[in-house]
GROMACS .gro file of C-alpha atoms in nm:
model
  264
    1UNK     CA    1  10.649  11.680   4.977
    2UNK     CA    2  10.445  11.400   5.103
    3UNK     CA    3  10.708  11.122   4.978
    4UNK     CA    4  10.983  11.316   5.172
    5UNK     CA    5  10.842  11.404   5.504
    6UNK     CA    6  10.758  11.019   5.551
    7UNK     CA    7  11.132  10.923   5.510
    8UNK     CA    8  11.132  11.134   5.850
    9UNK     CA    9  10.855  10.877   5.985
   10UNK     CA   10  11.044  10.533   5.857
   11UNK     CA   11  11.362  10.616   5.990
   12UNK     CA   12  11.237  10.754   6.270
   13UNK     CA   13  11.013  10.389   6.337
   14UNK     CA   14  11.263  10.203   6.207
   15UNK     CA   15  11.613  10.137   6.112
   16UNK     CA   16  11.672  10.129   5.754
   17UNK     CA   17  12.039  10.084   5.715
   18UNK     CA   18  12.047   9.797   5.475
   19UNK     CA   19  11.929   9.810   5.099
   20UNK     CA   20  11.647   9.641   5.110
   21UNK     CA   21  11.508   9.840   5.439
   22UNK     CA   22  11.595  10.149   5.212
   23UNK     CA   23  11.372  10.013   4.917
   24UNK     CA   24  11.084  10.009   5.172
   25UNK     CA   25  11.131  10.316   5.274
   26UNK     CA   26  11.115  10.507   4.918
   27UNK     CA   27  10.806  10.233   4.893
   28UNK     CA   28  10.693  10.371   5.259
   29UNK     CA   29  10.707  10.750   5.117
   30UNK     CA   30  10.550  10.636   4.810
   31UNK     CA   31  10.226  10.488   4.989
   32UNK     CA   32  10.206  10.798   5.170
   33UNK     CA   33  10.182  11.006   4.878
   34UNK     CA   34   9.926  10.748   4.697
   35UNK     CA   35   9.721  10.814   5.117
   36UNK     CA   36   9.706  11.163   4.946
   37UNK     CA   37   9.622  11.088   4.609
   38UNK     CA   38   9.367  10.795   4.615
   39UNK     CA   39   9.024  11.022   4.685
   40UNK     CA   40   8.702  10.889   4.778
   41UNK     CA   41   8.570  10.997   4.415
   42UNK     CA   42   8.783  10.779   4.224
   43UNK     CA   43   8.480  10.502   4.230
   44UNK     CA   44   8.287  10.708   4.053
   45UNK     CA   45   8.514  10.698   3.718
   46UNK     CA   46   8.501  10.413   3.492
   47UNK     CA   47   8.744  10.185   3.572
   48UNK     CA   48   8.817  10.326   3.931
   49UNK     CA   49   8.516  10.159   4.091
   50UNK     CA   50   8.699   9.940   4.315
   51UNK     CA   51   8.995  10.181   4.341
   52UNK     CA   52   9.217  10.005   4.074
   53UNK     CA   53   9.328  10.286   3.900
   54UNK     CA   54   9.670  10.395   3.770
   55UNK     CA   55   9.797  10.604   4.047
   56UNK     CA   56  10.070  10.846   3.946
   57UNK     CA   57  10.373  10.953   4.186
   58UNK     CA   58  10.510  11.314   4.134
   59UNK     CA   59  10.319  11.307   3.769
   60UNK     CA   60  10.401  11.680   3.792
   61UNK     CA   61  10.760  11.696   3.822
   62UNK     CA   62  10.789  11.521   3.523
   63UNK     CA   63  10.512  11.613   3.388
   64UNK     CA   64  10.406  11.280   3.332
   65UNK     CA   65  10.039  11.154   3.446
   66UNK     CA   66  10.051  10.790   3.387
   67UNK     CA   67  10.399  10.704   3.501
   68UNK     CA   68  10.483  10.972   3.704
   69UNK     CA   69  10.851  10.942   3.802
   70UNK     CA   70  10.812  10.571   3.878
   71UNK     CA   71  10.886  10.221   3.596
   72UNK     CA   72  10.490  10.182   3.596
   73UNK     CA   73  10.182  10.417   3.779
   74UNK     CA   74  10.074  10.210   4.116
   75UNK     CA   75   9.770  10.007   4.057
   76UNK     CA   76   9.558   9.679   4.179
   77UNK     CA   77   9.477   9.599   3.836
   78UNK     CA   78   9.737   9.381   3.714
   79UNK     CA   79   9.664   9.505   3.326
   80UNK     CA   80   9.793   9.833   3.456
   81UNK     CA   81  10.085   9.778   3.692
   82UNK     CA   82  10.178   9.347   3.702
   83UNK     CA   83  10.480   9.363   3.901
   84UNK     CA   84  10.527   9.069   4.140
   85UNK     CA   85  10.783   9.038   4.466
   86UNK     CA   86  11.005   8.854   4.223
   87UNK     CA   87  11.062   9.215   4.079
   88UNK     CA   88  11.261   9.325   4.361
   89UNK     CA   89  11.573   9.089   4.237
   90UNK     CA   90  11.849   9.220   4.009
   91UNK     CA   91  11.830   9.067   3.652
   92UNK     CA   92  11.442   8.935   3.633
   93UNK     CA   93  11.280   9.077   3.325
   94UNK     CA   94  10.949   9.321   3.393
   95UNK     CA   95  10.664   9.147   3.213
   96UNK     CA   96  10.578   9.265   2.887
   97UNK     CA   97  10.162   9.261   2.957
   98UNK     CA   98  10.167   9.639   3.069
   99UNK     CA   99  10.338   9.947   2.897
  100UNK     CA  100  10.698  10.021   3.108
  101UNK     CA  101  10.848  10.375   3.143
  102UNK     CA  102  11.219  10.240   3.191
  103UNK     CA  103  11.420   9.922   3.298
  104UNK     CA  104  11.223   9.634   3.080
  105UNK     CA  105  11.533   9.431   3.121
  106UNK     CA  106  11.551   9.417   3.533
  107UNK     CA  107  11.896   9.537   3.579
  108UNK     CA  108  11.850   9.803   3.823
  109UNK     CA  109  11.582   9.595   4.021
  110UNK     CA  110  11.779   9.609   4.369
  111UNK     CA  111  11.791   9.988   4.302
  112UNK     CA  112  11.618  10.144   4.674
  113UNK     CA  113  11.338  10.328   4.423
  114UNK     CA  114  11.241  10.018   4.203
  115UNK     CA  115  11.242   9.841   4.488
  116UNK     CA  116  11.018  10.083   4.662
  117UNK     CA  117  10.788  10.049   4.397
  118UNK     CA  118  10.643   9.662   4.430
  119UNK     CA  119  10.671   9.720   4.818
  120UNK     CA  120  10.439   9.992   4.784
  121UNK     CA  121  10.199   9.841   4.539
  122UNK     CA  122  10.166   9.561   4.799
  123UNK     CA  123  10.067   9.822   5.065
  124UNK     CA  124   9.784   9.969   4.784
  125UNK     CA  125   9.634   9.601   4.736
  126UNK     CA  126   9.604   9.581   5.099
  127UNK     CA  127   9.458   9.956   5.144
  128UNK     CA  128   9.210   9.865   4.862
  129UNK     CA  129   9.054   9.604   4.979
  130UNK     CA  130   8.969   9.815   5.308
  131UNK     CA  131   8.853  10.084   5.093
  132UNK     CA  132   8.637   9.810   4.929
  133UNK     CA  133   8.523   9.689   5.291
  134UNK     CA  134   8.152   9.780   5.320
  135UNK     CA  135   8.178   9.780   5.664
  136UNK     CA  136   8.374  10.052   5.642
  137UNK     CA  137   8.352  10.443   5.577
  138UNK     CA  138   8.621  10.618   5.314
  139UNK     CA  139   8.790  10.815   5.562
  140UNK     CA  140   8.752  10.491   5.841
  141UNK     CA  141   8.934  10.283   5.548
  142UNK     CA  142   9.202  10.558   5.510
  143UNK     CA  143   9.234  10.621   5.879
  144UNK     CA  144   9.269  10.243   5.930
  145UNK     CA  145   9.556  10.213   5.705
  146UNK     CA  146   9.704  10.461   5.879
  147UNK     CA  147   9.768  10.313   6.177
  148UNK     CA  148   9.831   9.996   6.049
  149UNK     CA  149  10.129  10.149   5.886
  150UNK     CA  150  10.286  10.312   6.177
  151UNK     CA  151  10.181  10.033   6.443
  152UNK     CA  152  10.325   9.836   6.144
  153UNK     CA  153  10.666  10.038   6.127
  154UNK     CA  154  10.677  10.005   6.473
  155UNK     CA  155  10.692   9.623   6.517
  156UNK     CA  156  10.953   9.590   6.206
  157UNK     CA  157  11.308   9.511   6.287
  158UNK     CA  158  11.567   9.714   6.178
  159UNK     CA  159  11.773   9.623   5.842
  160UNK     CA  160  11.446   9.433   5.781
  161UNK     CA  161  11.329   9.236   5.481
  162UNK     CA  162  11.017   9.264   5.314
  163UNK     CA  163  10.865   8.940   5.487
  164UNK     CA  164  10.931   9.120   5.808
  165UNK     CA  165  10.785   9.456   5.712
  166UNK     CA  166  10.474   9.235   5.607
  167UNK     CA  167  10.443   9.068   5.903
  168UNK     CA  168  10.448   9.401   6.102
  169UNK     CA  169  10.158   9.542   5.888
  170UNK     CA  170   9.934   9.197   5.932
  171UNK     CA  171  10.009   9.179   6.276
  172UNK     CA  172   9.883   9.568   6.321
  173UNK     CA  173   9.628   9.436   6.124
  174UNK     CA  174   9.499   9.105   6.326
  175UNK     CA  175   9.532   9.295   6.682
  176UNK     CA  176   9.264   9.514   6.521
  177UNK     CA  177   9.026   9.366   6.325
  178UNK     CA  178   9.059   8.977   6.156
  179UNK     CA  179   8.840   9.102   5.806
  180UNK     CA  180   9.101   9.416   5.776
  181UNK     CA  181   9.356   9.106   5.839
  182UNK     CA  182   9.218   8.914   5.591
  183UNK     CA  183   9.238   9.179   5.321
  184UNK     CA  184   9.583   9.320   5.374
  185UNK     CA  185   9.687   8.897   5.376
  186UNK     CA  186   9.533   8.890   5.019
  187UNK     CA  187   9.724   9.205   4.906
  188UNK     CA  188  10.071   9.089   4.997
  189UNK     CA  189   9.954   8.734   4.872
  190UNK     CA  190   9.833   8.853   4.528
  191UNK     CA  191  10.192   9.065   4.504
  192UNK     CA  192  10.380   8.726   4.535
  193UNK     CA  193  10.439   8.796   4.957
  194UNK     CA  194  10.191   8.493   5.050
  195UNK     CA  195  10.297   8.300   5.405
  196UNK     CA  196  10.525   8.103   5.214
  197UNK     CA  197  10.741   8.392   5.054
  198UNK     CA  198  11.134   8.391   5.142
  199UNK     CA  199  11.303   8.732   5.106
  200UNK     CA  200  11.629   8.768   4.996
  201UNK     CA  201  11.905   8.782   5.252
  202UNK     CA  202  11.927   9.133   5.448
  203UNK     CA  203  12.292   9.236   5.366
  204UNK     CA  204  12.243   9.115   4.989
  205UNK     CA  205  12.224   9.421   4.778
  206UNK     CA  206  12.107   9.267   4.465
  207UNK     CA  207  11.810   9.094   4.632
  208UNK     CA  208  11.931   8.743   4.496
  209UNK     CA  209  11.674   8.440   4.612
  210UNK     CA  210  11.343   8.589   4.610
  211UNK     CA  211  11.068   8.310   4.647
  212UNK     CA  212  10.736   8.397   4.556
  213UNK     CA  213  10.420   8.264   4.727
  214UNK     CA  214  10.066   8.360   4.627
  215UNK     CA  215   9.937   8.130   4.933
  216UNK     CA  216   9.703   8.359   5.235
  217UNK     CA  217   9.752   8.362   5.577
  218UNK     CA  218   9.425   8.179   5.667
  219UNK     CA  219   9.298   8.266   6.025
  220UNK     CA  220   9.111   7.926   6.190
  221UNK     CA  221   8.857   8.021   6.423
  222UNK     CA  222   8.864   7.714   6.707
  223UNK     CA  223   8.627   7.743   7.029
  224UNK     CA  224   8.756   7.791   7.354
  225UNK     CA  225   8.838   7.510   7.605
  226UNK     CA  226   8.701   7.586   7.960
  227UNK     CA  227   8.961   7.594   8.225
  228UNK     CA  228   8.907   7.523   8.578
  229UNK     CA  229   8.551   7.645   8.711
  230UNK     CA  230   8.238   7.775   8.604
  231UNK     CA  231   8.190   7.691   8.212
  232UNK     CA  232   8.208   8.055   8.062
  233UNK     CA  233   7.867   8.196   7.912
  234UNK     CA  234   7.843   8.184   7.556
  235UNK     CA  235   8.244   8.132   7.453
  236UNK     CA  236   8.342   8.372   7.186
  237UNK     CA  237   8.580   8.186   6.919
  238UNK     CA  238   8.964   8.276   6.910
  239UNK     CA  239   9.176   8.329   6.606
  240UNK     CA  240   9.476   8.181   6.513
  241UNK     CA  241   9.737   8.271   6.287
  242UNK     CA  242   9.944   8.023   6.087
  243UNK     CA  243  10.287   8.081   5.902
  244UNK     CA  244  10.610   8.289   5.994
  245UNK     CA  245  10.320   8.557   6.194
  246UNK     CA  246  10.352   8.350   6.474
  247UNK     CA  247  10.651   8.402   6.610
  248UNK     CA  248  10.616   8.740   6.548
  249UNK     CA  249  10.324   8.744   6.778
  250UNK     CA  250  10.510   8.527   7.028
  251UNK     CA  251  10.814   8.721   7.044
  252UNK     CA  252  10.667   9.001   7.291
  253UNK     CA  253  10.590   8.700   7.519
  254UNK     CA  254  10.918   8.574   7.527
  255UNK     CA  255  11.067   8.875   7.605
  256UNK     CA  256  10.867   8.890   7.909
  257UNK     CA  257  10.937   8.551   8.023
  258UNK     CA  258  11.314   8.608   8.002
  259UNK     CA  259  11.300   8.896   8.155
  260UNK     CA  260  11.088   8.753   8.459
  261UNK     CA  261  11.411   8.457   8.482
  262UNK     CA  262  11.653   8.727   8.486
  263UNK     CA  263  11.494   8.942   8.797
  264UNK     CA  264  11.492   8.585   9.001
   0.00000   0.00000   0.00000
């Protein structure tokens, strides 16, 4: 139930008419189920204590409690789910390091589902390592991600690729809080989405010419040069973010300065 009311949410935030748009959206509904299923408890089992274990979609339909109805359960632990963003391209073999439900052989990677599955592990490595912020309460963690998913939604283009999905989520993320950032940076980057990650074309439906990159955005704190006038008390540093996030962050400017020119 919680999978399909958030395909109401996605297509509401954003248009999702291309294929790989639609295998974020399955990956979308996905995460929101896992927002449901990842409890604050889990620490407390062996091998849960940083929130890295297997995490079962719709394990009751099938019944089926370690795969659930997906190719592997979702996990951070890379022993237990060690799919990469290569995994969204027709034809690239599944690695052989973790027990596989179904396509081993990578035919059907394109497929909306599969590819919903490595967009919405990405989303769990970022969640995790706010869950895994001491700073921060369970339910501040989990309300956090929240919102970085729908501001996220709401600054991704429509037929989007999974670069620009990304950048929606760590933009939501910087405007916020730089650590929470930081983590959601490493959980794309560990997932193969780093700052140098190309996604495939938008209109390609077999999700030919994935590059990987396990490279972090890397936020340089630089002090702030005075202007004209008094020298400001105690200057606060400012962050700046490198890679493709830029323009992204710039692009709300633009618009503003364009539509200033027009009006004179």
């Amino acid at each position: 139930i919680a999978h399909e009311f958030f395909h109401y949410v996605s297509n509401r935030l954003t248009g999702l008419g291309n294929n790989q748009g639609g295998g974020m959206g399955e990956g979308w509904s996905d995460f929101n189920s896992l927002l449901l299923s990842v409890r604050e408890e889990d620490k407390l089992i062996k091998g849960g204590e940083q929130y890295q274990g297997a995490y079962p979609v719709g394990a009751y339909v099938i019944p089926d409690f370690y795969f659930g109805i997906r190719r592997l359960p979702y996990s951070t632990d890379f022993a237990i789910n060690p799919l990469t963003f290569k995994h969204i391209e027709n034809g690239v073999e599944l690695p052989t390091t973790a027990p596989v439900a179904s396509g081993q052989n990578g035919v059907g990677n394109a497929l909306v589902h599969r590819t919903g599955e490595i967009w919405s592990n990405m989303l769990l490595n970022c969640y995790a390592g706010l869950l895994n912020d001491p700073r921060h309460s369970w339910a501040e963690a989990r309300s956090r991600m929240q919102g970085y998913v729908i501001a996220g939604l709401k600054m991704t283009p429509s037929s989007p690729t999974i670069t620009e999905a990304r950048d929606g989520v760590l933009a939501a993320a910087m405007a916020s809080d730089a650590t929470d950032f930081k983590h959601c940076s490493h959980g794309f980057a560990v997932r193969g989405a780093g700052v140098d990650a190309v996604s495939p074309d938008r209109s390609d439906s077999t999700h030919a010419g994935v590059v990987e990159s396990f490279k972090e955005f890397v936020v340089q704190d630089t002090p702030v040069v005075p202007g004209p006038g008094p020298t400001p008390v105690d200057p606060q540093p400012t962050g700046r973010v490198g890679g493709a996030l830029n323009l992204l962050l710039l692009l709300p400017l633009l618009g503003v300065g364009l539509a200033r020119r027009r009006r004179h």
